[in-house]
Coordinates of C-alpha atoms and ligand atoms in Angstrom, one line a residue:
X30 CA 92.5 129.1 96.1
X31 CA 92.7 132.1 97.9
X32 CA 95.4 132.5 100.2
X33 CA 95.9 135.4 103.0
X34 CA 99.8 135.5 104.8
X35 CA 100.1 137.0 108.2
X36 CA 103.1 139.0 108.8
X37 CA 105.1 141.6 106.6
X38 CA 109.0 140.6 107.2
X39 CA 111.5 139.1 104.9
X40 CA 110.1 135.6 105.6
X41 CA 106.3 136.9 104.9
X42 CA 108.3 138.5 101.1
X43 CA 109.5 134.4 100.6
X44 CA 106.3 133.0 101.6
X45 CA 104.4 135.7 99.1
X46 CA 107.0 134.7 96.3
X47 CA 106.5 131.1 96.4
X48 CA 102.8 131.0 97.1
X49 CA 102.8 133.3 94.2
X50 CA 103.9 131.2 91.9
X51 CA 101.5 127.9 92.3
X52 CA 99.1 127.6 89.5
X53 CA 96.3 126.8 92.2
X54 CA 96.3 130.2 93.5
X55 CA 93.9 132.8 92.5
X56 CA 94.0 135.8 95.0
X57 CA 96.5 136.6 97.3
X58 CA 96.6 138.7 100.2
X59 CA 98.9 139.8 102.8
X60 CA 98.4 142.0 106.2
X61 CA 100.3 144.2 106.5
X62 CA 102.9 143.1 103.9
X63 CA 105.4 145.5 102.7
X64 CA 106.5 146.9 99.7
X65 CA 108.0 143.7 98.0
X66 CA 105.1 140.9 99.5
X67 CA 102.9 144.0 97.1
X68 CA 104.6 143.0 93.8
X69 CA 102.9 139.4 94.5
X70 CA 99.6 140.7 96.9
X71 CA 97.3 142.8 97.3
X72 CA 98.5 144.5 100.8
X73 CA 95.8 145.3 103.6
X74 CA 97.0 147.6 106.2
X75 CA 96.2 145.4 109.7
X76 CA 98.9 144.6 112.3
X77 CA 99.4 140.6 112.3
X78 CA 97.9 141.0 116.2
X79 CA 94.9 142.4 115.3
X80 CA 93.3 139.2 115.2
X81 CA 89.6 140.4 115.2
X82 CA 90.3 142.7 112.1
X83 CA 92.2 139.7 110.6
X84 CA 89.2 137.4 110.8
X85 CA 86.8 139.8 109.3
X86 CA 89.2 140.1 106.7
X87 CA 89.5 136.2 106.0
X88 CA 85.4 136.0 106.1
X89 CA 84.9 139.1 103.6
X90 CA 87.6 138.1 101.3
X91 CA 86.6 134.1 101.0
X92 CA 90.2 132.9 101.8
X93 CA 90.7 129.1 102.0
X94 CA 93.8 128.9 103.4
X95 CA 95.3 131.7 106.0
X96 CA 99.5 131.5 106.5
X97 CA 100.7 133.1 109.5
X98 CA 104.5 134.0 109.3
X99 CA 105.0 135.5 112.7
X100 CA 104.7 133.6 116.2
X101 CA 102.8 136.0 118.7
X102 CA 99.4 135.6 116.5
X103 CA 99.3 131.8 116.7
X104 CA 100.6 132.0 120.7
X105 CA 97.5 134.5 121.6
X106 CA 95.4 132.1 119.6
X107 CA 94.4 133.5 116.4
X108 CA 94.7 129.8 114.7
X109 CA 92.1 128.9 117.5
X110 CA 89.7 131.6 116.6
X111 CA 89.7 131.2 112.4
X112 CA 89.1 127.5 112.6
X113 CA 86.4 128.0 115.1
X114 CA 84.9 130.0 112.5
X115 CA 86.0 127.5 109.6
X116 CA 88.6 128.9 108.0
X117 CA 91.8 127.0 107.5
X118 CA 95.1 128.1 109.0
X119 CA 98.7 127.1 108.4
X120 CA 100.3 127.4 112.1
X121 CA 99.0 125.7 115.4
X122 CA 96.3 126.6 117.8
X123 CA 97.7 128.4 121.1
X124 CA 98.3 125.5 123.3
X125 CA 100.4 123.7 120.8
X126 CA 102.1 126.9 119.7
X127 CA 103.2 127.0 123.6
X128 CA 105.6 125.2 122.5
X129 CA 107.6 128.6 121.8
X130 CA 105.2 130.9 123.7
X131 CA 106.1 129.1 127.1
X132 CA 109.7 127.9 127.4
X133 CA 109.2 126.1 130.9
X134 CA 106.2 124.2 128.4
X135 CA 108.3 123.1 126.0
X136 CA 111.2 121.7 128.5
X137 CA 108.3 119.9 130.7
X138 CA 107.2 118.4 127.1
X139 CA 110.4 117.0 126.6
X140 CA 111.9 116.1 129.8
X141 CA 108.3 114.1 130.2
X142 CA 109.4 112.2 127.0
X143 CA 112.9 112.0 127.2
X144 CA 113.5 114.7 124.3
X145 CA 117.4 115.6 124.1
X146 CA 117.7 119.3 125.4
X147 CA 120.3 120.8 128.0
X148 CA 119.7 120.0 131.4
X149 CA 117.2 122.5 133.5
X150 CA 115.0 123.3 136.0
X151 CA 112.2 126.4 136.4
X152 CA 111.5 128.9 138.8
X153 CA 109.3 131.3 139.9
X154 CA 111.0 132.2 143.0
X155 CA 114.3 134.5 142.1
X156 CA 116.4 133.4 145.3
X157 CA 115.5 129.5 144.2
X158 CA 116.4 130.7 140.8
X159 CA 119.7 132.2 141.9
X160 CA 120.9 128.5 144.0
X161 CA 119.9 126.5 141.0
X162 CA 122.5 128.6 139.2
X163 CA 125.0 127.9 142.1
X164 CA 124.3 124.4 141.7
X165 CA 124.8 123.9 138.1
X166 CA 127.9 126.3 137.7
X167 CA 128.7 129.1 134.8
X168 CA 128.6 129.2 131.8
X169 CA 124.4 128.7 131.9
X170 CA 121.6 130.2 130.6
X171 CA 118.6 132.1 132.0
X172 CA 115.5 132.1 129.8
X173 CA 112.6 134.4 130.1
X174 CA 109.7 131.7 130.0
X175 CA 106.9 134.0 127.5
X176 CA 107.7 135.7 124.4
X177 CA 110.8 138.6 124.4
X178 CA 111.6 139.6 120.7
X179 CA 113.9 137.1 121.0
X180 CA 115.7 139.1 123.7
X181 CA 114.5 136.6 126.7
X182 CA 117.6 134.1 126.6
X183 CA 120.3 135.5 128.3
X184 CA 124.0 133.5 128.1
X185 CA 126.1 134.0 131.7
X186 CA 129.4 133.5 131.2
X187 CA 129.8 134.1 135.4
X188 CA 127.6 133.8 138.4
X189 CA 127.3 137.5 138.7
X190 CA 125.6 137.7 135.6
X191 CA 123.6 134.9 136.3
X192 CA 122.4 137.2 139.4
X193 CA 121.8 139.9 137.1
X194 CA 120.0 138.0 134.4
X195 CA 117.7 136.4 137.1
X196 CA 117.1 140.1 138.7
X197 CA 116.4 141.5 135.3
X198 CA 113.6 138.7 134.4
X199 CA 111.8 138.6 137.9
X200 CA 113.0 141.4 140.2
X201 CA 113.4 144.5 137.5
X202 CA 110.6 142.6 135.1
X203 CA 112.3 143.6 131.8
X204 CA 110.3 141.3 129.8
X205 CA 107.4 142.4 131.8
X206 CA 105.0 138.9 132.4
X207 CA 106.8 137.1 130.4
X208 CA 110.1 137.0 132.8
X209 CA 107.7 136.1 136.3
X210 CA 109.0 132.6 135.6
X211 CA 112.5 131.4 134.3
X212 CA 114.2 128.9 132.8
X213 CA 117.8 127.7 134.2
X214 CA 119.8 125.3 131.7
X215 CA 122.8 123.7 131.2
X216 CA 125.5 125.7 128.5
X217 CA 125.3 123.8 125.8
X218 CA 128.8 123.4 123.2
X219 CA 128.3 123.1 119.5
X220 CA 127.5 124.4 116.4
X221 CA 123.8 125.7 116.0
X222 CA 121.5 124.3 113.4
X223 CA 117.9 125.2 112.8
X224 CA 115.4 122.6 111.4
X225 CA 112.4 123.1 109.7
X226 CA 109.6 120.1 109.7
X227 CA 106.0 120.2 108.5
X228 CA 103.9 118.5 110.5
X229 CA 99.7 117.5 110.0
X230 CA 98.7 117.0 113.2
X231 CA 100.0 113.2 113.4
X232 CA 102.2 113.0 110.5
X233 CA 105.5 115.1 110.1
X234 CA 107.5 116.0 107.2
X235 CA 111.3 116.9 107.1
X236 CA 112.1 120.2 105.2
X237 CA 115.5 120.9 105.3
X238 CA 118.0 122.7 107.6
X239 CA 119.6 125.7 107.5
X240 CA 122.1 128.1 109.8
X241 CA 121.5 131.4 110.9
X242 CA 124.0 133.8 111.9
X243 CA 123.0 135.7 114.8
X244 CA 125.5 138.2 116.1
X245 CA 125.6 141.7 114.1
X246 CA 129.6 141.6 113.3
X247 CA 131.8 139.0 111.1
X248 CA 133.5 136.1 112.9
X249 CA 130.0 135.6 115.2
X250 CA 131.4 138.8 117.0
X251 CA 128.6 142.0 118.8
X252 CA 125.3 141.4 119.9
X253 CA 122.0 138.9 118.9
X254 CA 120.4 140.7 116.3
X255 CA 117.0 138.8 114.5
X256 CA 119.2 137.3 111.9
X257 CA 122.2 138.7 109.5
X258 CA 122.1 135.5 107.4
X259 CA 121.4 132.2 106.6
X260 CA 122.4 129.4 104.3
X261 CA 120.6 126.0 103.2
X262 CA 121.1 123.4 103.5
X263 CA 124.3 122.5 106.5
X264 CA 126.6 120.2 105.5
X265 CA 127.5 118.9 108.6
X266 CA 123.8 118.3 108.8
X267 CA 123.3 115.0 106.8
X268 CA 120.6 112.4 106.0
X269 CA 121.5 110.5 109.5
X270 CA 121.2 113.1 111.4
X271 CA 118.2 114.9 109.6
X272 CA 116.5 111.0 110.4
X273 CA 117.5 110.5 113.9
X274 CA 116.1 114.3 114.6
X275 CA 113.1 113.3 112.8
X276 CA 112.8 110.2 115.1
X277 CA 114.2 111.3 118.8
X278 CA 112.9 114.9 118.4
X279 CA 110.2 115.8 116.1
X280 CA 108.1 112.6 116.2
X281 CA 107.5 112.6 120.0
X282 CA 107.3 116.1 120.3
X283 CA 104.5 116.1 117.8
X284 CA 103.2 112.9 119.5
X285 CA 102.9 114.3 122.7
X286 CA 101.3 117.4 121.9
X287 CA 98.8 114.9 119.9
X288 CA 98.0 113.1 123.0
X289 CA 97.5 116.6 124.9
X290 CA 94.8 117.4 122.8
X291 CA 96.9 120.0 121.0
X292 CA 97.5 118.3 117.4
X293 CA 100.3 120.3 116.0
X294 CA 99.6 121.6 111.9
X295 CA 102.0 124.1 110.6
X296 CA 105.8 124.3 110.5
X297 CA 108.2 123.1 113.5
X298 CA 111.4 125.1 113.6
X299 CA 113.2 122.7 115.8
X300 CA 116.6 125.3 117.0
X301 CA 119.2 122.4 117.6
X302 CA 123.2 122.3 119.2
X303 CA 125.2 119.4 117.2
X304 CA 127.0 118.4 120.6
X305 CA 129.5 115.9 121.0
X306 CA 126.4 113.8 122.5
X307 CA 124.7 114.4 119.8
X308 CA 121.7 117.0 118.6
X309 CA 120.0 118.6 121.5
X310 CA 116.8 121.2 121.3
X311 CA 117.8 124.9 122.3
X312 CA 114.3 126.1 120.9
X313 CA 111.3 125.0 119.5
X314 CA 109.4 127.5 117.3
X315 CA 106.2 127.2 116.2
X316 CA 106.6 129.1 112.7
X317 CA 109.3 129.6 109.9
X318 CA 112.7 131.1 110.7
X319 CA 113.7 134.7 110.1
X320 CA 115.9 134.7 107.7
X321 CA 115.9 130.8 107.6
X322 CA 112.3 131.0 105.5
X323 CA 114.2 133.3 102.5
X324 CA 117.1 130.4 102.2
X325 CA 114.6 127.3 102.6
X326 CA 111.8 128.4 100.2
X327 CA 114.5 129.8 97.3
X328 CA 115.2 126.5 96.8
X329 CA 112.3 124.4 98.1
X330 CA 111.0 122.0 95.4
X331 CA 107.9 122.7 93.4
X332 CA 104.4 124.2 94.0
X333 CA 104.3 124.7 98.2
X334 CA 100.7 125.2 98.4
X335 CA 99.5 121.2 98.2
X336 CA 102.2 121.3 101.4
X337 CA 100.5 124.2 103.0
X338 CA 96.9 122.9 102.6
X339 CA 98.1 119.6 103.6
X340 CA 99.9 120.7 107.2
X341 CA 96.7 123.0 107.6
X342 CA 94.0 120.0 107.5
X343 CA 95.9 117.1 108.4
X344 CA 95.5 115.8 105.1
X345 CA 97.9 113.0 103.7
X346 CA 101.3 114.5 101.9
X347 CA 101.4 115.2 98.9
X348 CA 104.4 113.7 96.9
X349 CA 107.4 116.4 97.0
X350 CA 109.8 116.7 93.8
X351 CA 113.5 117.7 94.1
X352 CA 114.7 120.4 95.9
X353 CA 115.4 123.3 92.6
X354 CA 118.7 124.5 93.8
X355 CA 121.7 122.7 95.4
X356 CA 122.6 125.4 97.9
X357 CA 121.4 128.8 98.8
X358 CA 122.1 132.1 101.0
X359 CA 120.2 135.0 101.7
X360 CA 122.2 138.1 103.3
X361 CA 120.5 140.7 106.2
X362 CA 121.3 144.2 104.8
X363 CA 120.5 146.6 108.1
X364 CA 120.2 150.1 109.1
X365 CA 123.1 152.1 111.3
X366 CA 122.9 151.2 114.3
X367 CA 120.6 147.9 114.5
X368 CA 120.0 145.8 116.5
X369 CA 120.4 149.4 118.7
X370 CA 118.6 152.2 117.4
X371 CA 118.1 152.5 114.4
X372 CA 116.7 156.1 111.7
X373 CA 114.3 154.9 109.4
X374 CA 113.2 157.2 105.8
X375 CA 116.6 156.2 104.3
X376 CA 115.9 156.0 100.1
X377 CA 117.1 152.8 99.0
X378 CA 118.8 152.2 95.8
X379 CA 119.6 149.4 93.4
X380 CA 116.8 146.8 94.1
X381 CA 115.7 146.3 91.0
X382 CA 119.0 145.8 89.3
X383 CA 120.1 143.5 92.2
X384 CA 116.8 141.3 92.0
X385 CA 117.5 140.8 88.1
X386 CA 120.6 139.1 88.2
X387 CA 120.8 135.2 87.4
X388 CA 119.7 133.5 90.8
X389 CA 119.5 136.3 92.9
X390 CA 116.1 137.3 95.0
X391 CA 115.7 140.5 97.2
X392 CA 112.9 140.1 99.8
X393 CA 112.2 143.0 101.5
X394 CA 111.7 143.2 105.3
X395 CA 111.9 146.7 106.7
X396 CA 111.0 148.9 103.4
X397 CA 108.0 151.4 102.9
X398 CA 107.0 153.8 100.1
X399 CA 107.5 157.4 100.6
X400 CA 106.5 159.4 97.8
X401 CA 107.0 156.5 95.2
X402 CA 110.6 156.2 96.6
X403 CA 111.6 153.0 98.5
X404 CA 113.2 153.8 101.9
X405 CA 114.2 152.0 105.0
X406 CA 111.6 151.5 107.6
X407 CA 113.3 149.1 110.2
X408 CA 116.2 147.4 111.4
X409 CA 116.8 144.9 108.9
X410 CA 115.7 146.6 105.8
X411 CA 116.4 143.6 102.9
X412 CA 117.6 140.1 102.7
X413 CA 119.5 139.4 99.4
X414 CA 119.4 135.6 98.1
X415 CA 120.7 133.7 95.6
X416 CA 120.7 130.1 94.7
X417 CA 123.5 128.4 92.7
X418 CA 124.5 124.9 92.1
X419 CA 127.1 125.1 95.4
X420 CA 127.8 127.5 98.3
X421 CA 130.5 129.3 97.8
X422 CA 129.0 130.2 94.0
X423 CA 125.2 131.4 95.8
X424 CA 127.7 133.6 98.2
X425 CA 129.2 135.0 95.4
X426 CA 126.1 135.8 93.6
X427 CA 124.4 137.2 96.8
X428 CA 127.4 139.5 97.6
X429 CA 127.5 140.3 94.0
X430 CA 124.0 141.6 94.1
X431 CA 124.4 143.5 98.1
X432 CA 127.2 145.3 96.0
X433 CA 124.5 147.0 93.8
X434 CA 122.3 148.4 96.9
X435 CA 122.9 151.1 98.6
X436 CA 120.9 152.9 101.5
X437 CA 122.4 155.7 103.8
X438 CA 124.1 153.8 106.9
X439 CA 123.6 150.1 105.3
X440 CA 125.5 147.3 107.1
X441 CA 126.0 143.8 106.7
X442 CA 128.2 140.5 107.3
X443 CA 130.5 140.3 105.0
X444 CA 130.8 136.0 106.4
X445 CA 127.6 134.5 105.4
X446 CA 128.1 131.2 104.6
X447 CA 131.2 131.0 105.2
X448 CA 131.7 128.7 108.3
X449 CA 134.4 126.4 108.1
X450 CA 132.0 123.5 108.9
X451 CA 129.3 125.2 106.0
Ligands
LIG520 P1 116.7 130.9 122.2 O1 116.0 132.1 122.6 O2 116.4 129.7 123.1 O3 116.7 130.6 120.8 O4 118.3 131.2 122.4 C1 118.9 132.2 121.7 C2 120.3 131.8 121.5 O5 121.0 131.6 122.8 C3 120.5 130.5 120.8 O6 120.4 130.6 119.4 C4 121.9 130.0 121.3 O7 122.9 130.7 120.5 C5 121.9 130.5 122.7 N1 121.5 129.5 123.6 C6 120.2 129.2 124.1 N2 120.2 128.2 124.9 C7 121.5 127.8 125.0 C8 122.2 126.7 125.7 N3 121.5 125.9 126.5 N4 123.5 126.6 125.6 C9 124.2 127.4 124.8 N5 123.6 128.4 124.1 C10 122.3 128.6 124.2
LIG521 N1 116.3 133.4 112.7 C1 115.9 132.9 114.0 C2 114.4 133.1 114.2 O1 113.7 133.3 113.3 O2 114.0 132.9 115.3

């Protein structure tokens, strides 16, 4: 097969590595890519929105199976537009990716069918917006409806930020289109898990589970950043629970976006609160997690591609082997200053020698070549994991390997994977 990935992040390095290795491949490509998905693909230089470059691409090169990493290509349609043209994609068409590119879509979908998420209610009217607030009470939450980088969720502790968070969606447009409508919900209490399913159009497929850590300093202190770390799989996050997800959330989801007209093939990330009334959808994504992906596949069982083809034409699963690795980790090294500004052109050290220890993978995310030297070229420049027989031993390894690296201004949590409750 030859196989084309979308993106060029520390998820898109995971997804390289692992497609890499399946004896079915036979070319490999990646747009952009980065320095690390090159050790595994041949890199072509086109922005994962370009979708008309990335189609001429897929039709000169013969691939048979395109895997997009990122979310904005599949929510402006480019899964649409390839299989239109017949080329296989692993992601969903536009209207079922709405399911992340619309917020106010995705609550509709699962208030319609009685799907567990916070209680809510959208606007497109601020001074509505801002009595709906007054009616539900702080602590709540104001979402930017479209896509925001991930900046579109804004947690108000009081009612004045409330005010402030519905001004800066619809009155000062921040998020420019994508804040003309908002979502007002319910604060919800718990401890965040993120869930990855495949899913075939009619059939799903549980992955596994996995935690992020979001906030830039130890002890879940400072602002959202994209991701500082991520472990797999969450012990608090058992076979029960993984089943009654399966059945109250990812099943009708998948079911009603079926019945749409909007069969769903790709990966669900399903972003879940463990409240005391049980699991309740924050988020639905409509790709892999960043840094999620570089925990999940590190120890995902076997060859991925049968998976992969088999989310991409609705085909039957194939039969999955054992997960290769008990536990995992995978730790954000970042510039100074990220999530804030950031310099890029840093010369990174100590890759190699952290990447050939026992266990331990470095995918890189923001990298680049300058001169044959491998310097820093965005915000979160690598994401160190390892894989051991239990957690605390794949934190050790992975903090044993971040020790090696070094890079002019490098930061990191010193706490992944280290949650009481992990
Ligand atoms: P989202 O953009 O929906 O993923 O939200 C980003 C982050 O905001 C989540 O990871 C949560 O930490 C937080 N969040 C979102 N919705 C809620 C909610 N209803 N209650 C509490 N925290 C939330
Ligand atoms: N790590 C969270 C995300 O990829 O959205």
């Amino acid at each position: 097969m030859r196989i084309l990935i979308i993106g060029g992040g520390g998820r898109e390095h995971a997804l390289a590595w692992k497609i890499a290795q399946s004896p079915r491949v036979s070319a490999l490509f990646a747009a952009p890519g980065n320095p690390g998905i090159a050790r595994h693909a041949v890199c072509v230089p086109l922005a994962a929105d370009a979708l008309d470059d990335l189609l001429a691409l897929a039709r000169r090169e013969r691939i048979d199976l395109t895997v997009v990493g990122p979310e904005a290509p599949l929510v402006a349609g480019l899964a649409d537009r390839f299989i239109d043209t017949g080329l296989a994609v692993f992601g969903p068409v536009a209207q079922a990716a709405a399911i992340e590119g619309s917020k106010a879509f995705a609550k509709d979908l699962m208030a319609k069918n009685a799907i567990p998420t916070a209680r809510f209610a959208i606007f497109d009217d601020a001074a509505r917006a801002r009595r709906y607030c007054r009616d539900l009470g702080p602590p709540l939450v104001v979402k930017a409806d479209g896509l925001a980088g991930g900046k579109g969720t804004i947690v108000c502790r009081t009612l004045a930020d409330a005010d402030d968070a519905v001004a800066a969606c619809m009155e000062r447009q921040t998020f420019g289109a994508a804040g003309s409508t908002v979502v007002v919900e319910e604060f919800l209490e718990g401890e965040e898990v993120s869930f990855f399913a495949l899913a075939n159009g009619d059939d799903a497929l549980p992955l596994a589970a996995a935690q992020d850590h979001k906030t830039v300093f130890d002890g879940d202190q400072g602002p959202n950043t994209g991701g500082m770390g991520a472990y797999s799989p969450v012990a608090r996050f058992g076979v029960e629970l993984e089943r009654g997800v399966m059945q109250t959330i990812v099943r009708p989801t998948l079911a009603a976006l079926a019945k749409d007209g909007a069969p769903y093939r790709g990966v669900l990330f399903v972003g879940l609160m463990l409240t005391s009334e049980g699991p309740k959808v924050l988020e639905f994504n409509c790709r892999f997690g960043d840094p999620e992906c570089q925990a999940l596949l590190v120890r995902a069982p076997g060859d991925l591609v049968p998976l992969l083809v088999a989310a991409a034409h609705g085909g039957p699963w194939p039969a999955v082997g054992p997960w290769s690795a008990p536990a995992s980790v995978c730790v954000t090294l970042a510039s100074a200053g990220y999530p804030g500004t950031y310099r890029t052109g840093a010369a990174i050290e100590g890759v190699e020698a952290a990447d050939a220890l026992p266990g331990v993978t470095v995918f890189h995310a923001g990298t680049a070549l300058r001169g044959g030297r491998l310097v820093t070229a965005g915000g979160r420049v690598l994401g160190v994991t390892a894989v051991a027989d239990d957690l605390p031993t794949a934190v050790a390894h992975a903090y044993g390997a971040t020790g090696m690296i070094r890079f002019e201004g490098m930061h990191y949590r010193k706490d992944i994977g280290k949650r009481r409750s992990a």
